[in-house]
Amino acid sequence: MTAMLRASLVIVATVCLFMLFQNCAPAKVSSTGADSSGSGGSTDLGSNSQEPASTPAPGVSPTPTPILTPTPAATPTATPIPTATPTPTPTPVPAPAVMASATSLNLGDVGLLDRSKTQTVMLKNTGTATLTISSRVVIGSGFSVDPSTAVTTCGSSLAVGQTCSIGIYFTAQMFDKSTGMLRITTNAPNSPLLIQLEGNCPFF
């Protein structure tokens, strides 16, 4: 039995070597495309066979990068300056104005109970409307308005640009210097007008 086993192993080894030789042997390829049994010569693939050299792909030219044209900056729009609306000139309202020729009257020296000479104050309407004279009052002992229309011409009104007069006299009531005031009330903005009065009665 040992001899049979050895014989079997030899057979198996022989078969394996044969098959190994068949697999490792270079294949024969017909150069004409016919089978290996044809008349054409066969070429051994294991010999100096070379693959055909690959043709290099033609070079691709790089696509140029487009240069961006800078966008011009927008010109700023000037802000219009509003035209100032002129302030309408108010229409002046007609109004009277009065001016006196003097701010004081000195009636001088007189004897006791004697009457001085009349002195006058001139009034003028310098405004743009009629002047209304509502009152003319004398304050102080011994001073009076001369009632003569030849001297006192001022009435209750005075037209624009016109003048009138008020006469004042002094009658001494005692031996001493006396003072008083003429107060003229009108419709003018500077009303009332105040005229200082002075008279004297010296003791002899």
mmCIF file of C-alpha atoms in Angstrom:
data_model
loop_
_atom_site.group_PDB
_atom_site.id
_atom_site.type_symbol
_atom_site.label_atom_id
_atom_site.label_comp_id
_atom_site.label_asym_id
_atom_site.label_seq_id
_atom_site.Cartn_x
_atom_site.Cartn_y
_atom_site.Cartn_z
ATOM 1 C CA MET A 1 0.000 0.000 0.000
ATOM 2 C CA THR A 2 2.841 2.351 0.650
ATOM 3 C CA ALA A 3 4.100 1.774 -2.823
ATOM 4 C CA MET A 4 0.689 2.645 -4.253
ATOM 5 C CA LEU A 5 0.575 5.867 -2.216
ATOM 6 C CA ARG A 6 3.956 6.861 -3.476
ATOM 7 C CA ALA A 7 2.905 6.129 -7.033
ATOM 8 C CA SER A 8 -0.209 8.276 -6.596
ATOM 9 C CA LEU A 9 1.803 11.172 -5.218
ATOM 10 C CA VAL A 10 4.193 10.946 -8.136
ATOM 11 C CA ILE A 11 1.284 11.047 -10.594
ATOM 12 C CA VAL A 12 -0.307 14.016 -8.852
ATOM 13 C CA ALA A 13 2.998 15.875 -8.792
ATOM 14 C CA THR A 14 3.541 15.148 -12.453
ATOM 15 C CA VAL A 15 0.075 16.431 -13.376
ATOM 16 C CA CYS A 16 0.614 19.600 -11.319
ATOM 17 C CA LEU A 17 3.938 20.297 -12.967
ATOM 18 C CA PHE A 18 2.377 19.797 -16.394
ATOM 19 C CA MET A 19 -0.454 22.163 -15.655
ATOM 20 C CA LEU A 20 1.891 24.713 -14.183
ATOM 21 C CA PHE A 21 4.013 24.574 -17.299
ATOM 22 C CA GLN A 22 0.979 25.074 -19.535
ATOM 23 C CA ASN A 23 -0.143 28.183 -17.610
ATOM 24 C CA CYS A 24 3.289 29.797 -17.569
ATOM 25 C CA ALA A 25 4.188 29.214 -21.240
ATOM 26 C CA PRO A 26 3.859 32.336 -23.517
ATOM 27 C CA ALA A 27 0.854 32.282 -25.799
ATOM 28 C CA LYS A 28 1.297 32.201 -29.554
ATOM 29 C CA VAL A 29 -0.648 34.829 -31.504
ATOM 30 C CA SER A 30 -0.957 34.777 -35.253
ATOM 31 C CA SER A 31 0.428 37.862 -36.889
ATOM 32 C CA THR A 32 -2.182 37.686 -39.656
ATOM 33 C CA GLY A 33 -5.138 37.370 -37.397
ATOM 34 C CA ALA A 34 -5.683 33.646 -38.350
ATOM 35 C CA ASP A 35 -5.536 30.864 -35.820
ATOM 36 C CA SER A 36 -2.212 29.519 -34.641
ATOM 37 C CA SER A 37 -2.443 26.495 -36.914
ATOM 38 C CA GLY A 38 -2.425 28.564 -40.110
ATOM 39 C CA SER A 39 0.368 29.070 -42.487
ATOM 40 C CA GLY A 40 1.237 32.460 -41.176
ATOM 41 C CA GLY A 41 4.024 32.783 -38.683
ATOM 42 C CA SER A 42 3.136 33.267 -35.077
ATOM 43 C CA THR A 43 4.428 35.991 -32.798
ATOM 44 C CA ASP A 44 5.405 35.328 -29.248
ATOM 45 C CA LEU A 45 3.664 37.837 -26.950
ATOM 46 C CA GLY A 46 6.335 37.212 -24.393
ATOM 47 C CA SER A 47 9.028 38.480 -26.743
ATOM 48 C CA ASN A 48 9.848 42.168 -27.432
ATOM 49 C CA SER A 49 6.285 43.254 -28.082
ATOM 50 C CA GLN A 50 5.644 47.016 -27.410
ATOM 51 C CA GLU A 51 2.433 48.935 -27.074
ATOM 52 C CA PRO A 52 1.985 51.670 -29.655
ATOM 53 C CA ALA A 53 3.092 55.067 -28.361
ATOM 54 C CA SER A 54 0.121 57.249 -27.439
ATOM 55 C CA THR A 55 -0.280 60.399 -29.448
ATOM 56 C CA PRO A 56 -0.088 63.367 -27.097
ATOM 57 C CA ALA A 57 -3.244 65.442 -26.981
ATOM 58 C CA PRO A 58 -2.873 68.774 -28.659
ATOM 59 C CA GLY A 59 -2.170 71.565 -26.161
ATOM 60 C CA VAL A 60 -5.209 73.578 -25.077
ATOM 61 C CA SER A 61 -4.629 77.294 -25.190
ATOM 62 C CA PRO A 62 -5.794 78.939 -21.924
ATOM 63 C CA THR A 63 -8.829 81.124 -22.309
ATOM 64 C CA PRO A 64 -7.777 84.714 -21.555
ATOM 65 C CA THR A 65 -9.484 86.205 -18.527
ATOM 66 C CA PRO A 66 -11.524 89.205 -19.615
ATOM 67 C CA ILE A 67 -10.416 92.502 -18.068
ATOM 68 C CA LEU A 68 -13.305 94.218 -16.394
ATOM 69 C CA THR A 69 -13.836 97.801 -17.442
ATOM 70 C CA PRO A 70 -14.208 99.934 -14.298
ATOM 71 C CA THR A 71 -17.641 101.453 -13.952
ATOM 72 C CA PRO A 72 -17.322 105.251 -13.832
ATOM 73 C CA ALA A 73 -18.395 106.783 -10.535
ATOM 74 C CA ALA A 74 -21.752 108.457 -10.693
ATOM 75 C CA THR A 75 -21.599 112.244 -10.628
ATOM 76 C CA PRO A 76 -23.417 113.411 -7.488
ATOM 77 C CA THR A 77 -26.510 115.439 -8.195
ATOM 78 C CA ALA A 78 -26.274 118.875 -6.661
ATOM 79 C CA THR A 79 -28.943 119.530 -4.071
ATOM 80 C CA PRO A 80 -30.898 122.586 -5.112
ATOM 81 C CA ILE A 81 -30.781 125.404 -2.583
ATOM 82 C CA PRO A 82 -34.286 126.574 -1.875
ATOM 83 C CA THR A 83 -34.876 130.195 -2.628
ATOM 84 C CA ALA A 84 -35.725 132.056 0.506
ATOM 85 C CA THR A 85 -39.201 133.456 0.415
ATOM 86 C CA PRO A 86 -38.930 137.171 1.010
ATOM 87 C CA THR A 87 -40.748 138.350 4.075
ATOM 88 C CA PRO A 88 -43.559 140.564 2.956
ATOM 89 C CA THR A 89 -43.139 144.127 4.078
ATOM 90 C CA PRO A 90 -46.003 144.928 6.376
ATOM 91 C CA THR A 91 -48.174 147.774 5.230
ATOM 92 C CA PRO A 92 -47.779 150.571 7.742
ATOM 93 C CA VAL A 93 -50.937 151.358 9.632
ATOM 94 C CA PRO A 94 -51.726 155.071 9.617
ATOM 95 C CA ALA A 95 -51.094 156.536 13.067
ATOM 96 C CA PRO A 96 -50.802 160.033 14.477
ATOM 97 C CA ALA A 97 -47.745 161.429 16.240
ATOM 98 C CA VAL A 98 -47.439 164.667 18.170
ATOM 99 C CA MET A 99 -44.427 166.868 18.791
ATOM 100 C CA ALA A 100 -44.235 169.875 21.162
ATOM 101 C CA SER A 101 -42.110 172.956 20.564
ATOM 102 C CA ALA A 102 -40.924 173.043 24.201
ATOM 103 C CA THR A 103 -40.646 170.756 27.176
ATOM 104 C CA SER A 104 -40.827 173.545 29.754
ATOM 105 C CA LEU A 105 -42.086 177.144 30.138
ATOM 106 C CA ASN A 106 -40.658 179.751 32.531
ATOM 107 C CA LEU A 107 -43.310 182.435 33.044
ATOM 108 C CA GLY A 108 -40.990 184.784 34.910
ATOM 109 C CA ASP A 109 -41.371 186.941 37.982
ATOM 110 C CA VAL A 110 -44.686 188.575 38.883
ATOM 111 C CA GLY A 111 -46.096 190.393 41.867
ATOM 112 C CA LEU A 112 -48.495 188.814 44.256
ATOM 113 C CA LEU A 113 -51.833 188.209 42.521
ATOM 114 C CA ASP A 114 -50.451 189.643 39.328
ATOM 115 C CA ARG A 115 -50.746 187.808 36.007
ATOM 116 C CA SER A 116 -47.778 187.017 33.840
ATOM 117 C CA LYS A 117 -47.590 187.355 30.101
ATOM 118 C CA THR A 118 -48.960 184.396 28.172
ATOM 119 C CA GLN A 119 -46.462 181.970 26.688
ATOM 120 C CA THR A 120 -47.371 179.337 24.127
ATOM 121 C CA VAL A 121 -46.512 175.762 23.363
ATOM 122 C CA MET A 122 -46.823 174.700 19.723
ATOM 123 C CA LEU A 123 -48.106 171.212 18.888
ATOM 124 C CA LYS A 124 -47.598 169.528 15.498
ATOM 125 C CA ASN A 125 -49.091 166.325 14.104
ATOM 126 C CA THR A 126 -46.105 164.539 12.539
ATOM 127 C CA GLY A 127 -47.940 161.248 12.016
ATOM 128 C CA THR A 128 -50.019 159.823 9.171
ATOM 129 C CA ALA A 129 -53.466 160.055 10.755
ATOM 130 C CA THR A 130 -55.550 162.703 12.429
ATOM 131 C CA LEU A 131 -54.450 163.588 15.967
ATOM 132 C CA THR A 132 -57.210 163.627 18.568
ATOM 133 C CA ILE A 133 -56.655 165.900 21.584
ATOM 134 C CA SER A 134 -58.793 164.514 24.357
ATOM 135 C CA SER A 135 -57.646 166.766 27.217
ATOM 136 C CA ARG A 136 -55.243 169.530 28.258
ATOM 137 C CA VAL A 137 -54.922 169.851 32.000
ATOM 138 C CA VAL A 138 -52.823 172.321 34.001
ATOM 139 C CA ILE A 139 -51.502 171.061 37.339
ATOM 140 C CA GLY A 140 -50.080 173.461 39.946
ATOM 141 C CA SER A 141 -51.231 176.573 41.811
ATOM 142 C CA GLY A 142 -51.415 179.799 39.782
ATOM 143 C CA PHE A 143 -51.039 178.277 36.275
ATOM 144 C CA SER A 144 -53.865 178.468 33.715
ATOM 145 C CA VAL A 145 -54.652 177.938 30.032
ATOM 146 C CA ASP A 146 -55.317 181.200 28.224
ATOM 147 C CA PRO A 147 -58.881 180.921 26.883
ATOM 148 C CA SER A 148 -58.304 183.417 24.099
ATOM 149 C CA THR A 149 -58.676 181.672 20.733
ATOM 150 C CA ALA A 150 -56.106 184.065 19.362
ATOM 151 C CA VAL A 151 -53.549 182.369 21.560
ATOM 152 C CA THR A 152 -54.949 178.908 22.208
ATOM 153 C CA THR A 153 -55.817 177.466 18.800
ATOM 154 C CA CYS A 154 -55.725 173.740 19.599
ATOM 155 C CA GLY A 155 -59.131 172.140 19.463
ATOM 156 C CA SER A 156 -60.197 168.513 19.758
ATOM 157 C CA SER A 157 -58.336 167.326 16.637
ATOM 158 C CA LEU A 158 -55.352 168.200 14.479
ATOM 159 C CA ALA A 159 -54.894 167.141 10.854
ATOM 160 C CA VAL A 160 -51.731 165.497 9.524
ATOM 161 C CA GLY A 161 -48.901 168.045 9.243
ATOM 162 C CA GLN A 162 -50.872 170.825 10.951
ATOM 163 C CA THR A 163 -49.889 172.853 14.039
ATOM 164 C CA CYS A 164 -51.761 174.544 16.856
ATOM 165 C CA SER A 165 -50.875 176.399 20.043
ATOM 166 C CA ILE A 166 -51.789 176.364 23.738
ATOM 167 C CA GLY A 167 -51.293 179.549 25.788
ATOM 168 C CA ILE A 168 -50.298 179.402 29.456
ATOM 169 C CA TYR A 169 -50.076 182.219 31.993
ATOM 170 C CA PHE A 170 -49.162 182.444 35.702
ATOM 171 C CA THR A 171 -50.890 184.345 38.529
ATOM 172 C CA ALA A 172 -48.838 184.458 41.730
ATOM 173 C CA GLN A 173 -50.728 183.195 44.731
ATOM 174 C CA MET A 174 -47.926 183.691 47.243
ATOM 175 C CA PHE A 175 -44.424 184.989 47.586
ATOM 176 C CA ASP A 176 -42.292 182.135 46.368
ATOM 177 C CA LYS A 177 -41.332 180.109 43.335
ATOM 178 C CA SER A 178 -44.106 177.946 41.946
ATOM 179 C CA THR A 179 -43.943 174.919 39.678
ATOM 180 C CA GLY A 180 -46.575 173.105 37.723
ATOM 181 C CA MET A 181 -47.239 170.968 34.661
ATOM 182 C CA LEU A 182 -49.282 171.020 31.473
ATOM 183 C CA ARG A 183 -50.555 167.529 30.640
ATOM 184 C CA ILE A 184 -51.779 166.990 27.061
ATOM 185 C CA THR A 185 -53.539 163.685 26.333
ATOM 186 C CA THR A 186 -53.923 162.534 22.685
ATOM 187 C CA ASN A 187 -54.318 159.339 20.637
ATOM 188 C CA ALA A 188 -50.625 159.402 19.661
ATOM 189 C CA PRO A 189 -48.284 156.620 20.858
ATOM 190 C CA ASN A 190 -46.203 159.116 22.851
ATOM 191 C CA SER A 191 -49.190 160.413 24.793
ATOM 192 C CA PRO A 192 -49.379 162.097 27.211
ATOM 193 C CA LEU A 193 -47.134 165.100 26.604
ATOM 194 C CA LEU A 194 -45.846 166.731 29.786
ATOM 195 C CA ILE A 195 -44.696 170.388 29.747
ATOM 196 C CA GLN A 196 -42.950 171.646 32.893
ATOM 197 C CA LEU A 197 -44.169 175.078 34.163
ATOM 198 C CA GLU A 198 -42.372 177.541 36.425
ATOM 199 C CA GLY A 199 -43.247 180.979 37.865
ATOM 200 C CA ASN A 200 -41.913 183.181 40.625
ATOM 201 C CA CYS A 201 -43.302 185.785 43.006
ATOM 202 C CA PRO A 202 -40.374 187.469 44.786
ATOM 203 C CA PHE A 203 -40.807 189.171 48.158
ATOM 204 C CA PHE A 204 -39.901 192.891 47.976
#
